[in-house]
Tab-separated table of C-alpha atoms and ligand atoms in Angstrom:
chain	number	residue	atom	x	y	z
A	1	UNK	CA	-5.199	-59.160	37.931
A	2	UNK	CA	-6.184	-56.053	39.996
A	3	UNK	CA	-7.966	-53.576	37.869
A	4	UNK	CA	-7.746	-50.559	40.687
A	5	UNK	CA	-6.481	-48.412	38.420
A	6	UNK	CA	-8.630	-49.191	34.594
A	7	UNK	CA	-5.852	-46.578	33.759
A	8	UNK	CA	-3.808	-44.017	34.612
A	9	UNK	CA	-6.207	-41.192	33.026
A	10	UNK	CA	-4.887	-38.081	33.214
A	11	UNK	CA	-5.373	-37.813	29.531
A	12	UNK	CA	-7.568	-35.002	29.871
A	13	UNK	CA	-4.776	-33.258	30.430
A	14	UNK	CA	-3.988	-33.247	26.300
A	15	UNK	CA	-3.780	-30.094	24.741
A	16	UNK	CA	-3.451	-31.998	21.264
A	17	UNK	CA	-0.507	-30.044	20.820
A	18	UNK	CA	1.103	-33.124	18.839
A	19	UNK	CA	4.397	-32.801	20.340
A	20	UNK	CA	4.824	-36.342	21.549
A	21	UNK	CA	4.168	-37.342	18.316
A	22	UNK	CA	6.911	-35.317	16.482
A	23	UNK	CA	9.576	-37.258	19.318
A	24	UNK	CA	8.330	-40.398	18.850
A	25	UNK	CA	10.543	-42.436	17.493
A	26	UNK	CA	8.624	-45.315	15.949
A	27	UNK	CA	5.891	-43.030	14.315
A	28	UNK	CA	8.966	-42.089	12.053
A	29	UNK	CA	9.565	-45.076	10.665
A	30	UNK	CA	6.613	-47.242	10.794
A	31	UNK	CA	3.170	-46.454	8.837
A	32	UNK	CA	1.365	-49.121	11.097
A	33	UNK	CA	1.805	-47.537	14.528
A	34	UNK	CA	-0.640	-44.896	15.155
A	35	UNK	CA	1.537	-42.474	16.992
A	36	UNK	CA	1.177	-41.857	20.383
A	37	UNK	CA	-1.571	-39.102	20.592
A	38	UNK	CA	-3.688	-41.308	18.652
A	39	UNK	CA	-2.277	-44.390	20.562
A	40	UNK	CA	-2.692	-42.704	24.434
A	41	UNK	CA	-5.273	-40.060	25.584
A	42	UNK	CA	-7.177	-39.728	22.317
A	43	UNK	CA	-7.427	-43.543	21.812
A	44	UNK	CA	-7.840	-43.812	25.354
A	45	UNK	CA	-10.894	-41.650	25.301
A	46	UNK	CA	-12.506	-44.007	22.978
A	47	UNK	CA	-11.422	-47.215	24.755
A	48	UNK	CA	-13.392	-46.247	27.899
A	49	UNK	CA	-16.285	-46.161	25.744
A	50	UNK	CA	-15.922	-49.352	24.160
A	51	UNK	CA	-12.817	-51.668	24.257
A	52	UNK	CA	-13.599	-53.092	20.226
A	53	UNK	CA	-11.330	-49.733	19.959
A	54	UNK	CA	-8.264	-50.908	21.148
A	55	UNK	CA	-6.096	-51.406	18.419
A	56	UNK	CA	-3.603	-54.289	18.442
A	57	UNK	CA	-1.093	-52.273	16.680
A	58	UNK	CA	-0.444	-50.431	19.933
A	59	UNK	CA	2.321	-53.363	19.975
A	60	UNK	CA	4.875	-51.317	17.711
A	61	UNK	CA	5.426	-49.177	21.203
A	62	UNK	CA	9.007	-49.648	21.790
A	63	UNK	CA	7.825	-48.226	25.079
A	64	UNK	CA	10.707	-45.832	25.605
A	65	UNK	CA	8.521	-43.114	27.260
A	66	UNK	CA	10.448	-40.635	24.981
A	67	UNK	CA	6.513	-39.337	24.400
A	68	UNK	CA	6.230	-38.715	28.363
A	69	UNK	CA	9.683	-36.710	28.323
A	70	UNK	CA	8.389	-34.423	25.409
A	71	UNK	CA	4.867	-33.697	26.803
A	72	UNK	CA	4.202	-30.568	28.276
A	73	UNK	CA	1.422	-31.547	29.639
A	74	UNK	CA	2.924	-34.587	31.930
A	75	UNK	CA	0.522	-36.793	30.136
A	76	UNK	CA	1.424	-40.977	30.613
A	77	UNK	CA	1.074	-41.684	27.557
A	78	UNK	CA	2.947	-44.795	27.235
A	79	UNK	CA	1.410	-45.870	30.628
A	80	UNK	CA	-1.762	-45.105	29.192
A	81	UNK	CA	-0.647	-47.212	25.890
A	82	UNK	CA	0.926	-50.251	27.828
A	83	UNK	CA	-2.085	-50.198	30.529
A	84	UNK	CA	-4.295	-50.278	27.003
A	85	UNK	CA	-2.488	-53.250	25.731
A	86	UNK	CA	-2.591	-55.143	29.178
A	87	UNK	CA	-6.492	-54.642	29.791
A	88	UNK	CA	-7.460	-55.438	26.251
A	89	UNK	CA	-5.221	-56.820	23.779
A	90	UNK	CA	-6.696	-60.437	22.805
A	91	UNK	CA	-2.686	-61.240	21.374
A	92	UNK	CA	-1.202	-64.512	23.036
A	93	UNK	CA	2.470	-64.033	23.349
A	94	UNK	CA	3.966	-67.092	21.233
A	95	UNK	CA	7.078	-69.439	21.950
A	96	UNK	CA	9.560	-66.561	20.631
A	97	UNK	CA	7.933	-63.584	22.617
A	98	UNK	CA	7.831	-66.210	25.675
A	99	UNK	CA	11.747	-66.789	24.933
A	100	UNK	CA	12.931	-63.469	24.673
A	101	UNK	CA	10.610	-62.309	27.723
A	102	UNK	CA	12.615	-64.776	30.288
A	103	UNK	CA	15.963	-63.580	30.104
A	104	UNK	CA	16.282	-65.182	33.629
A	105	UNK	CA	15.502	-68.414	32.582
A	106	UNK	CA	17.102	-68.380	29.047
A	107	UNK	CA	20.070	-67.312	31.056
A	108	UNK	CA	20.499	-69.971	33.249
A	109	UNK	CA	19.538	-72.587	30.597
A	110	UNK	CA	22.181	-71.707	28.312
A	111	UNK	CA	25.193	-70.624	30.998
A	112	UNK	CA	26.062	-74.239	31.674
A	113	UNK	CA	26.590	-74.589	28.189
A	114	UNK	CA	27.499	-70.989	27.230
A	115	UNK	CA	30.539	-71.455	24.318
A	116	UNK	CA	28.336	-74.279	22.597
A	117	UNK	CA	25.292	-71.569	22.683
A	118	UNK	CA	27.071	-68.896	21.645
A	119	UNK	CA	28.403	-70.399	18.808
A	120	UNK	CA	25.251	-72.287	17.720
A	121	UNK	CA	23.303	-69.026	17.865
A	122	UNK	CA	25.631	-66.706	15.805
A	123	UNK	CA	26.056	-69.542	12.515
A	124	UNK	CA	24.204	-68.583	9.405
A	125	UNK	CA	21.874	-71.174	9.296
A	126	UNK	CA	21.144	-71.301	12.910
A	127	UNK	CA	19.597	-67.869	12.036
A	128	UNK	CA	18.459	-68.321	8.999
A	129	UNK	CA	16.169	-71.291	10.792
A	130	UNK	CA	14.910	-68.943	13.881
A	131	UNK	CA	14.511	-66.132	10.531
A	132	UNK	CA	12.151	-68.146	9.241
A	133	UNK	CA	10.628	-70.563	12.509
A	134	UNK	CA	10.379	-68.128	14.894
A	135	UNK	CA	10.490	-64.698	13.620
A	136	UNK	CA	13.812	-63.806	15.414
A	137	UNK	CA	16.020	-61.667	12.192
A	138	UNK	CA	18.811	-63.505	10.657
A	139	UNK	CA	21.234	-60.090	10.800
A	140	UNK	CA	20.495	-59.505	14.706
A	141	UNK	CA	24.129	-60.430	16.717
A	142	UNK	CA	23.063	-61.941	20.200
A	143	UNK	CA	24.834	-61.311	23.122
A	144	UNK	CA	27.210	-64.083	24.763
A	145	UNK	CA	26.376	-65.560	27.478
A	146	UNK	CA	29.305	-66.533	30.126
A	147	UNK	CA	29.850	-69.723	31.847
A	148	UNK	CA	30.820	-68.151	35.045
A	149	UNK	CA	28.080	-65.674	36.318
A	150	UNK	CA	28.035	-62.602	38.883
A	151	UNK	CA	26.420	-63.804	41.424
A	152	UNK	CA	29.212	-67.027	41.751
A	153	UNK	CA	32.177	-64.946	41.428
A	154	UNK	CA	30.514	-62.837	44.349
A	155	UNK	CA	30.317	-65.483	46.741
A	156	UNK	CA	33.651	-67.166	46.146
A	157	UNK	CA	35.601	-63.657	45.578
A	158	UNK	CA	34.039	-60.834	47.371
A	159	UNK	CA	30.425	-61.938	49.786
A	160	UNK	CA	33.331	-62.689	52.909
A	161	UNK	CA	34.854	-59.273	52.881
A	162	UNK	CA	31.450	-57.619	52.278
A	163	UNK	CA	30.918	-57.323	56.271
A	164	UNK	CA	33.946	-55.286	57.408
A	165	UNK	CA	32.120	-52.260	56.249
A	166	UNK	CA	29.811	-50.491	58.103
A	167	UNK	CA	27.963	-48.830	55.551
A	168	UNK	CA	26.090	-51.293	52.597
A	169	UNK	CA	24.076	-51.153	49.961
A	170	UNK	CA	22.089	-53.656	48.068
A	171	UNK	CA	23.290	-54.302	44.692
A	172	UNK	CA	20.101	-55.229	42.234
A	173	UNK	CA	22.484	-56.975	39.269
A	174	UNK	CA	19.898	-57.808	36.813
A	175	UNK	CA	19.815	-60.380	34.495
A	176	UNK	CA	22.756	-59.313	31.952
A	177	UNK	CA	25.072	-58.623	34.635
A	178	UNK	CA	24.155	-62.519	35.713
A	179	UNK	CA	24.382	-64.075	32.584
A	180	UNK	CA	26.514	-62.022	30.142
A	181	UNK	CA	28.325	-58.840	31.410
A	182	UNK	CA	29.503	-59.984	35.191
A	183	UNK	CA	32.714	-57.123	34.085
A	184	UNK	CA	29.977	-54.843	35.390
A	185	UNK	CA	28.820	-56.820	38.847
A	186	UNK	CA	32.791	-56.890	39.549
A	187	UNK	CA	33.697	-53.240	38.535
A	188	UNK	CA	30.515	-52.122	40.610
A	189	UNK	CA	31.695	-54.206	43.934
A	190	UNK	CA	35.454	-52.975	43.477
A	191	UNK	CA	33.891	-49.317	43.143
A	192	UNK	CA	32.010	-49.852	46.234
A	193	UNK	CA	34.163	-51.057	47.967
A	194	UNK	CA	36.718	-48.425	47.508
A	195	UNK	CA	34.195	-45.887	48.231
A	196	UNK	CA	33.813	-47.103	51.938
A	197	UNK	CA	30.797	-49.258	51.172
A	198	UNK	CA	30.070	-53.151	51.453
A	199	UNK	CA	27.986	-54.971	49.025
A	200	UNK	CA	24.946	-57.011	49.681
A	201	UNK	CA	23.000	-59.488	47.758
A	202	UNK	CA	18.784	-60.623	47.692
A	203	UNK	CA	16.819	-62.547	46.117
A	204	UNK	CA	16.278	-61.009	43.126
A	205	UNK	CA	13.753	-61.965	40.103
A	206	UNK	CA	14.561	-60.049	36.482
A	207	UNK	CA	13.069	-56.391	36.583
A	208	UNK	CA	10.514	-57.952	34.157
A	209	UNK	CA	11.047	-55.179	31.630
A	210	UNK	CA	11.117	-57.932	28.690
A	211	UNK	CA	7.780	-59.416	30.639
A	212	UNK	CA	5.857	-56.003	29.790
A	213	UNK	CA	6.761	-55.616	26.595
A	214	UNK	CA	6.018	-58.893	25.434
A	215	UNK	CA	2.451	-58.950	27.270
A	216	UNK	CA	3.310	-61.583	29.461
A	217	UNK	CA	1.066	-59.228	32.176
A	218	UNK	CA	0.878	-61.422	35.036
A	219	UNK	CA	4.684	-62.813	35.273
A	220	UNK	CA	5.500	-59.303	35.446
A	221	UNK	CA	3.594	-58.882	38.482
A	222	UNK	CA	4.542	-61.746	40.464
A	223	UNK	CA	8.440	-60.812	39.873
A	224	UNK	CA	7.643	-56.738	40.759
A	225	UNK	CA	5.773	-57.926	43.771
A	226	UNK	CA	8.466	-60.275	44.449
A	227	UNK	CA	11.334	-57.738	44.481
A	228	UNK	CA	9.379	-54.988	46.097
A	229	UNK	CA	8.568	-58.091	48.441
A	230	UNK	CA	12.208	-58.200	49.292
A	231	UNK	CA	13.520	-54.670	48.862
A	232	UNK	CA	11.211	-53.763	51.480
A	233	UNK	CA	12.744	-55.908	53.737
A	234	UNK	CA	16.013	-54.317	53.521
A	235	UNK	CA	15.010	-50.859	52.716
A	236	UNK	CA	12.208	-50.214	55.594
A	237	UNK	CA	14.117	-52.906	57.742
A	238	UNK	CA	17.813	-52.293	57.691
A	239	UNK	CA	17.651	-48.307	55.754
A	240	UNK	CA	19.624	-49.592	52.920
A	241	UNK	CA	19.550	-48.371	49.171
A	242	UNK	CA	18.824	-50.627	46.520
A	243	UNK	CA	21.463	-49.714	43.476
A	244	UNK	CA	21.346	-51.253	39.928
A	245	UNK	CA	23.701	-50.655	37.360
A	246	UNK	CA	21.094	-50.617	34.293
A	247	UNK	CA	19.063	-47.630	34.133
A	248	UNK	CA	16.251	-49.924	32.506
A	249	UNK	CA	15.890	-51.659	35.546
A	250	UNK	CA	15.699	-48.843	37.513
A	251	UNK	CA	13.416	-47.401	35.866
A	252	UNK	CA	11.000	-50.366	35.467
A	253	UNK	CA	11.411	-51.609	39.426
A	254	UNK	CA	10.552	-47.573	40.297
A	255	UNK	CA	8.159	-46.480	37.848
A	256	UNK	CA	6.420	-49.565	35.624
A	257	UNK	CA	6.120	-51.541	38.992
A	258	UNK	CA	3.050	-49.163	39.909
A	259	UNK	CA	2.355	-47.406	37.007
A	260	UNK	CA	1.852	-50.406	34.360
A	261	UNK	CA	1.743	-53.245	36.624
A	262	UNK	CA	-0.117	-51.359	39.467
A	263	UNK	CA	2.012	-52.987	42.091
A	264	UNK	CA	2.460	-50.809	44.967
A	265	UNK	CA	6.035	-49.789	45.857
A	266	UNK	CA	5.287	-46.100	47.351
A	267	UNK	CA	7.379	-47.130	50.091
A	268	UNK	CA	10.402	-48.573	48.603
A	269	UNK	CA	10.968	-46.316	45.401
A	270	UNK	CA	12.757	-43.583	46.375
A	271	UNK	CA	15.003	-45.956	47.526
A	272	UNK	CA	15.835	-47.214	44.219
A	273	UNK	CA	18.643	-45.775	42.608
A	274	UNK	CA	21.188	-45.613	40.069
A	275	UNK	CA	25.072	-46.519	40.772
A	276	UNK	CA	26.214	-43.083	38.596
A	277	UNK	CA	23.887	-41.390	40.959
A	278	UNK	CA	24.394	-42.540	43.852
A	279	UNK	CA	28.220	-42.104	43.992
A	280	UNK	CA	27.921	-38.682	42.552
A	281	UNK	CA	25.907	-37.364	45.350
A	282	UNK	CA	27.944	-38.891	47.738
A	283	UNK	CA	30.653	-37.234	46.042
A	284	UNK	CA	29.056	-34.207	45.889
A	285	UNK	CA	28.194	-33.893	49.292
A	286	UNK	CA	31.827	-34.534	50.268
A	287	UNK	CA	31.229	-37.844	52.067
A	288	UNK	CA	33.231	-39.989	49.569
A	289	UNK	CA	36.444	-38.866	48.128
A	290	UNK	CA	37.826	-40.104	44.347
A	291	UNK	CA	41.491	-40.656	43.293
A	292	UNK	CA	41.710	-41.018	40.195
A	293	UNK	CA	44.847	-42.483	37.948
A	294	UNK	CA	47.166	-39.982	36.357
A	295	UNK	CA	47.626	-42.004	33.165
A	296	UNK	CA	44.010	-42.672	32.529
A	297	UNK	CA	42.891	-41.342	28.569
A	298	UNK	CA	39.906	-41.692	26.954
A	299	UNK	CA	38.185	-40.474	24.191
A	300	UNK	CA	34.806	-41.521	25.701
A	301	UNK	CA	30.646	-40.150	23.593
A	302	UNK	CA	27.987	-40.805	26.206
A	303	UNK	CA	24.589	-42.276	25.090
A	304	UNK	CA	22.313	-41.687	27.411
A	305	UNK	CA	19.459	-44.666	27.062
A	306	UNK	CA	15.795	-43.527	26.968
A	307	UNK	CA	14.800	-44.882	30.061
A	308	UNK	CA	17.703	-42.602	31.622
A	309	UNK	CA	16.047	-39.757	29.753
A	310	UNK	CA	13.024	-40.454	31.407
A	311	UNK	CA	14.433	-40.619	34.808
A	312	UNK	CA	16.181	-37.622	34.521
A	313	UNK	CA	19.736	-38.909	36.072
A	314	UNK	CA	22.163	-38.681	32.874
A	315	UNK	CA	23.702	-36.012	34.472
A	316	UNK	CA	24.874	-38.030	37.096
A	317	UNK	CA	27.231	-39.750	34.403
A	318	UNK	CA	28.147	-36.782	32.371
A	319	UNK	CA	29.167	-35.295	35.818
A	320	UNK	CA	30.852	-38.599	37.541
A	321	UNK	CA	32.666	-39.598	33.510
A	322	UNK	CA	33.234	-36.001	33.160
A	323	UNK	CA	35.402	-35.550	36.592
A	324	UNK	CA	37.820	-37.793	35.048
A	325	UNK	CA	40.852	-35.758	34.639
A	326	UNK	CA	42.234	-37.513	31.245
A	327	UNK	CA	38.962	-37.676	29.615
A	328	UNK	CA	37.826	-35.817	27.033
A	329	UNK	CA	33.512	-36.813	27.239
A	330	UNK	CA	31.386	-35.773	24.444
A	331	UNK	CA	27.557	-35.933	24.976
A	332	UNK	CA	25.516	-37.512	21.547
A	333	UNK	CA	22.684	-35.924	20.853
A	334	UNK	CA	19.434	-37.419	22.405
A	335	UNK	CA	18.121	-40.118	20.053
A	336	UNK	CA	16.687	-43.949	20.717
A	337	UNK	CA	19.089	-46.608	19.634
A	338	UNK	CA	15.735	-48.726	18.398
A	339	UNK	CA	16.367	-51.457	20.344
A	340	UNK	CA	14.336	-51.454	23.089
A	341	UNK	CA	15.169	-54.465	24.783
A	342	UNK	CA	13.793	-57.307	22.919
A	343	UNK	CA	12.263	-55.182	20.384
A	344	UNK	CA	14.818	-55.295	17.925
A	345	UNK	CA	15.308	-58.823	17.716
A	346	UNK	CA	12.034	-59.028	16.210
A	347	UNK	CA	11.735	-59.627	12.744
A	348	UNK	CA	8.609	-57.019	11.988
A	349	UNK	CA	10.691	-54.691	13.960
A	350	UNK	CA	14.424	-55.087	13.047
A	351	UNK	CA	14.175	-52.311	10.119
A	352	UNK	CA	12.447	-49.924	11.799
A	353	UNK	CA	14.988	-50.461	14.838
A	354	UNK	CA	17.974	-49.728	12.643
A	355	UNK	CA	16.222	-46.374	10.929
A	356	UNK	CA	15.861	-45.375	14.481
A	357	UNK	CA	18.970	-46.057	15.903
A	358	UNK	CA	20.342	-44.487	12.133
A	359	UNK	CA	21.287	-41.058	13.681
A	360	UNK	CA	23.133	-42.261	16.506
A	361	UNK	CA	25.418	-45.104	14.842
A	362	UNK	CA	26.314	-41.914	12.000
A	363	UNK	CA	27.182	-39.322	14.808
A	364	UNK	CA	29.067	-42.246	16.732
A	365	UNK	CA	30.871	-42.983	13.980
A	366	UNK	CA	31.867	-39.584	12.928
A	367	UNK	CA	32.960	-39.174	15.935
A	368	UNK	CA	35.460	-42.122	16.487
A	369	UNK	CA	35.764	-42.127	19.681
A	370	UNK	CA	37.517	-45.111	21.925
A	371	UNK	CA	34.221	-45.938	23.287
A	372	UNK	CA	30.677	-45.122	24.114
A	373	UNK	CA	29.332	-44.685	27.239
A	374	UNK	CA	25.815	-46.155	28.481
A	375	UNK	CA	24.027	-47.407	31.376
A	376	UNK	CA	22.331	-49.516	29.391
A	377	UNK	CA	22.818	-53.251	28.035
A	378	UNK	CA	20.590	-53.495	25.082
A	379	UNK	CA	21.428	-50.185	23.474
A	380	UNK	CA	25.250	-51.717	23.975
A	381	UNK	CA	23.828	-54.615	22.337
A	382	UNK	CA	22.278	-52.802	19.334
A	383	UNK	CA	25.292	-50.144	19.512
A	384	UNK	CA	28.138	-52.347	19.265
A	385	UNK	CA	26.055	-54.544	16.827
A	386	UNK	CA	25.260	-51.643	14.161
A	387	UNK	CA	28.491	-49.291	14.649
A	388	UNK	CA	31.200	-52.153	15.545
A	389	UNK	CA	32.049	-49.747	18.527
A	390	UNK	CA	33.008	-50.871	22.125
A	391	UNK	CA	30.446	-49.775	24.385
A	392	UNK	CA	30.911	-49.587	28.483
A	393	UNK	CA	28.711	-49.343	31.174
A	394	UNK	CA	29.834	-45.880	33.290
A	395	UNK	CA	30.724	-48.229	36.096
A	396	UNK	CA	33.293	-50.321	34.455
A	397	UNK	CA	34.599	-47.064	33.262
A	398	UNK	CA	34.973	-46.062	36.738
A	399	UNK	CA	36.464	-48.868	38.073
A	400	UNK	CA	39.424	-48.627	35.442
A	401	UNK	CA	39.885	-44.759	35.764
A	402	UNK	CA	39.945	-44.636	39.343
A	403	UNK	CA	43.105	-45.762	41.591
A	404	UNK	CA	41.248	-47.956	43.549
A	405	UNK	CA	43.722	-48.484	46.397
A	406	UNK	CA	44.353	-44.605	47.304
A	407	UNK	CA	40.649	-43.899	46.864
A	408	UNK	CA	40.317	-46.685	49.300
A	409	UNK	CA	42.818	-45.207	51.566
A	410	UNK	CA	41.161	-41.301	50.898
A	411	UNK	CA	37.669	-42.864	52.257
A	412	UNK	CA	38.755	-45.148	54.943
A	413	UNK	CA	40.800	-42.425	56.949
A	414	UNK	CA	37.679	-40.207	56.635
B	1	LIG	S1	2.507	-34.024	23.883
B	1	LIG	FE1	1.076	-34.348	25.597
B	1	LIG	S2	-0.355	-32.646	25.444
B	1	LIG	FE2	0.697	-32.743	23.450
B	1	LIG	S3	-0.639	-34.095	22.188
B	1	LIG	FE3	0.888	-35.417	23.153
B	1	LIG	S4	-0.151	-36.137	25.028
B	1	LIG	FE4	-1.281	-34.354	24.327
B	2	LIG	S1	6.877	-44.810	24.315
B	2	LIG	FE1	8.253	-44.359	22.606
B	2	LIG	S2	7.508	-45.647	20.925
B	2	LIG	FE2	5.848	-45.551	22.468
B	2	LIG	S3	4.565	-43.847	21.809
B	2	LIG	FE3	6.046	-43.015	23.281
B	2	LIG	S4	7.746	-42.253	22.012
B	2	LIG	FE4	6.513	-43.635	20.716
C-alpha cells in the first residue's frame, strides 16, 4: 500500500486539553482502550519514534469520530488512530472479522436463500454455537436479509422510466439497501422522481466502512478506488451528484476514502452527498416544490448517527422531517448508539456497546414516540434491537408523508 501520507499529523496541534477524551464514548465504558488523546497525537508522537509503541488495543475504536467533532483544535484523531492501526497493527483479521467485513458478499450469499438464513441465524443454538465458535454474542438480533433486492426491483419496476427526466442523479444504495432494507432504494426513487429527478445506477462496490474497521486495509482500497473509479466518470463526465441514503457511507466514500485509505477523491467529493441534503437545498432554493398529505401524523425522535455528526448535515433532516405539517419531531440528545457497524456484534464489545447506547434507548423510551428517525442502518439495527422501537430512514419517512402525485404535478409544471 501507498505510504504518502505515514499519517495525517497535525497532532501538534494538541493543546492536551482532554476534551476528546471526556466525549469519547468507549473510554467510558471500557478500562482497556486508552482514550483517544493517549490513542491519537500523544501516542502518535511516540509511534514515529518507534512503532513497538503501537498498541493493539487501539482496536476498541468504534471509530465514530465523535473525538474529531469535540476537538477544538481540529485534530484527526481517529484518522490518526485508524492510520496507526493500518501501518502497524501485526492483528490478522480472523474468519468472523472477514465475515462481518463483506457485507457485499455475505449479502448475496445468503439472499437466494434469505427466509432459511434468517431463521437459522436468529435460533438459540445457532447463536449459542457462533457465541462460542466465532465470537459473534448470542443476545445480538441480526438483520434479515430479503430475497428480492434493490437493485432487481429497479430494473424491472423503475430503470425504463428513469430517462424521461432531464435532470438525474446517481443513487449510491449501499449494501443494506441491496440486501435488507430495499423500502429505502424504493422510497428514495419514488421521492426522486416526484421531485423532477430521474434515477441512475453504477457499478457500485460496498463503501468498505466494515473493511476499515475490521483491518482488512487493502480491500478497502481497491473498493474506494473502485467507486471513486466510477463516480468520476459520472461526476466530471456527465455533472451528476452522487446521493446515498446512509450517512455512513457518505461519510466513508468522502472522508475515509483519502483520509484513512489515502485514496485520492479531491475531485469527486464534494459531489457526494446526502439524500436529506440534497432535497432540502433544492427546496430551499425554491427549485423543487413539496406537497405534502393533509392526514399525515407522526410522533417522530430523530437520532442523528455519529457519522452525521461528523459531517455536519443533521440539520438537513431536522429541517426536511420538521417541514412536515402533522409532525410533531423531537431531537434526542447527541449520544452513540454503540454499535458502530460491526462493532457490536462482537462478543468483547457487545457490553460496552449496550452501556453506550444506554442513554439513548432510556430517553427513546421515555419518550414513546411512533418512531425514530435515522439515516443510519446499524444504529436502526442496534436501536430497534435494544428499545423494541421502529426505526426509519428520513427517506422512507418522506416518501409516506409526501403526496407524491401533486408534488409531482407542483415540480413538473415548474
Ligand atoms: S480534544 Fe483535541 S486538542 Fe484537546 S486533547 Fe484531544 S486532540 Fe488534543
Ligand atoms: S473515534 Fe470514537 S471511539 Fe474512537 S477515540 Fe474517537 S470518540 Fe473514541
Amino acid at each position: 500500500m501507498q505510504e504518502k501520507n505515514l499519517s495525517f499529523n497535525n497532532f501538534e496541534q494538541c493543546i492536551k486539553c482532554t476534551i476528546c477524551t471526556a466525549y469519547c464514548p468507549v473510554v467510558a465504558v471500557n478500562p482497556l482502550y486508552p482514550g483517544p488523546k493517549q490513542a491519537g497525537p500523544d501516542g502518535e508522537r511516540l509511534r514515529l519514534k518507534n512503532k513497538f509503541f503501537f498498541d493493539e488495543n487501539l482496536k476498541y475504536c468504534m471509530n465514530c469520530k465523535r473525538c474529531e467533532v469535540a476537538c477544538p483544535s481540529g485534530v484527526k484523531i481517529a484518522d490518526l488512530i485508524h492510520s496507526a492501526r493500518r501501518r502497524f497493527s501485526r492483528n490478522i483479521p480472523d474468519l468472523r472479522d472477514r465475515l462481518l467485513a463483506n457485507t457485499d458478499l455475505l449479502g448475496k450469499v445468503a439472499r437466494p436463500v434469505a427466509p432459511v438464513v434468517n431463521s437459522i441465524v436468529s435460533s438459540k443454538p445457532v447463536k449459542a454455537v457462533m457465541d462460542v465458535m466465532m465470537d459473534i454474542d448470542k443476545a445480538r438480533a441480526f438483520p434479515k436479509y430479503q430475497r428480492k433486492g434493490f437493485v432487481r426491483w429497479f430494473k424491472k419496476e423503475a430503470a425504463d422510466n428513469q430517462e424521461a427526466y432531464s435532470k438525474k442523479v446517481v443513487f449510491f444504495h449501499g449494501c443494506s439497501t441491496e440486501f435488507q432494507h430495499p423500502e429505502v432504494g424504493k422510497a428514495f426513487v419514488r421521492v426522486m422522481n416526484a421531485i423532477g429527478f430521474g434515477v441512475k445506477l453504477v457499478d457500485e462496490e460496498c463503501c468498505g466502512v466494515a473493511m476499515i474497521s475490521n483491518g482488512l486495509w487493502n480491500q478497502a482500497r481497491r473498493h474506494a478506488e473502485h467507486n471513486t473509479r466510477v463516480f468520476r466518470e459520472v461526476v466530471t463526465g456527465e455533472g451528476l451528484p452522487v446521493v446515498a441514503v446512509s450517512s455512513t457511507c457518505a461519510f466513508t466514500m468522502r472522508d475515509e476514502y483519502p483520509d484513512v485509505l489515502d485514496v485520492d477523491n479531491s475531485d469527486v467529493r464534494d459531489s457526494i452527498t446526502l439524500a436529506e441534503k440534497f432535497i432540502f437545498e433544492k427546496v430551499d432554493s425554491g427549485e423543487v416544490r413539496l406537497a405534502f398529505k393533509d392526514d399525515y401524523r407522526a410522533r417522530i425522535a430523530y437520532h442523528c448517527p455519529c457519522h452525521n455528526e461528523k459531517l455536519g448535515w443533521g440539520i438537513f433532516t431536522k429541517a426536511l422531517v420538521g417541514m412536515i405539517p402533522g409532525v410533531s419531531l423531537t431531537i434526542l440528545d447527541s449520544h452513540c448508539c454503540g454499535m458502530a457497524g460491526t462493532y457490536g456484534f462482537k462478543k468483547e464489545n457487545y457490553k460496552y456497546s449496550q452501556e453506550i447506547g444506554r442513554p439513548l434507548f432510556e430517553q427513546i423510551r421515555s419518550l414513546s414516540p411512533d418512531f425514530v428517525c435515522c439515516e443510519c442502518e446499524t444504529c436502526k439495527w442496534q436501536i430497534e434491537m435494544s428499545t423494541g422501537y421502529m426505526v426509519l430512514n428520513p427517506i422512507v419517512i418522506l416518501a409516506e408523508a409526501l403526496d407524491l402525485e401533486a408534488t409531482a404535478v407542483a415540480n413538473s409544471v415548474r
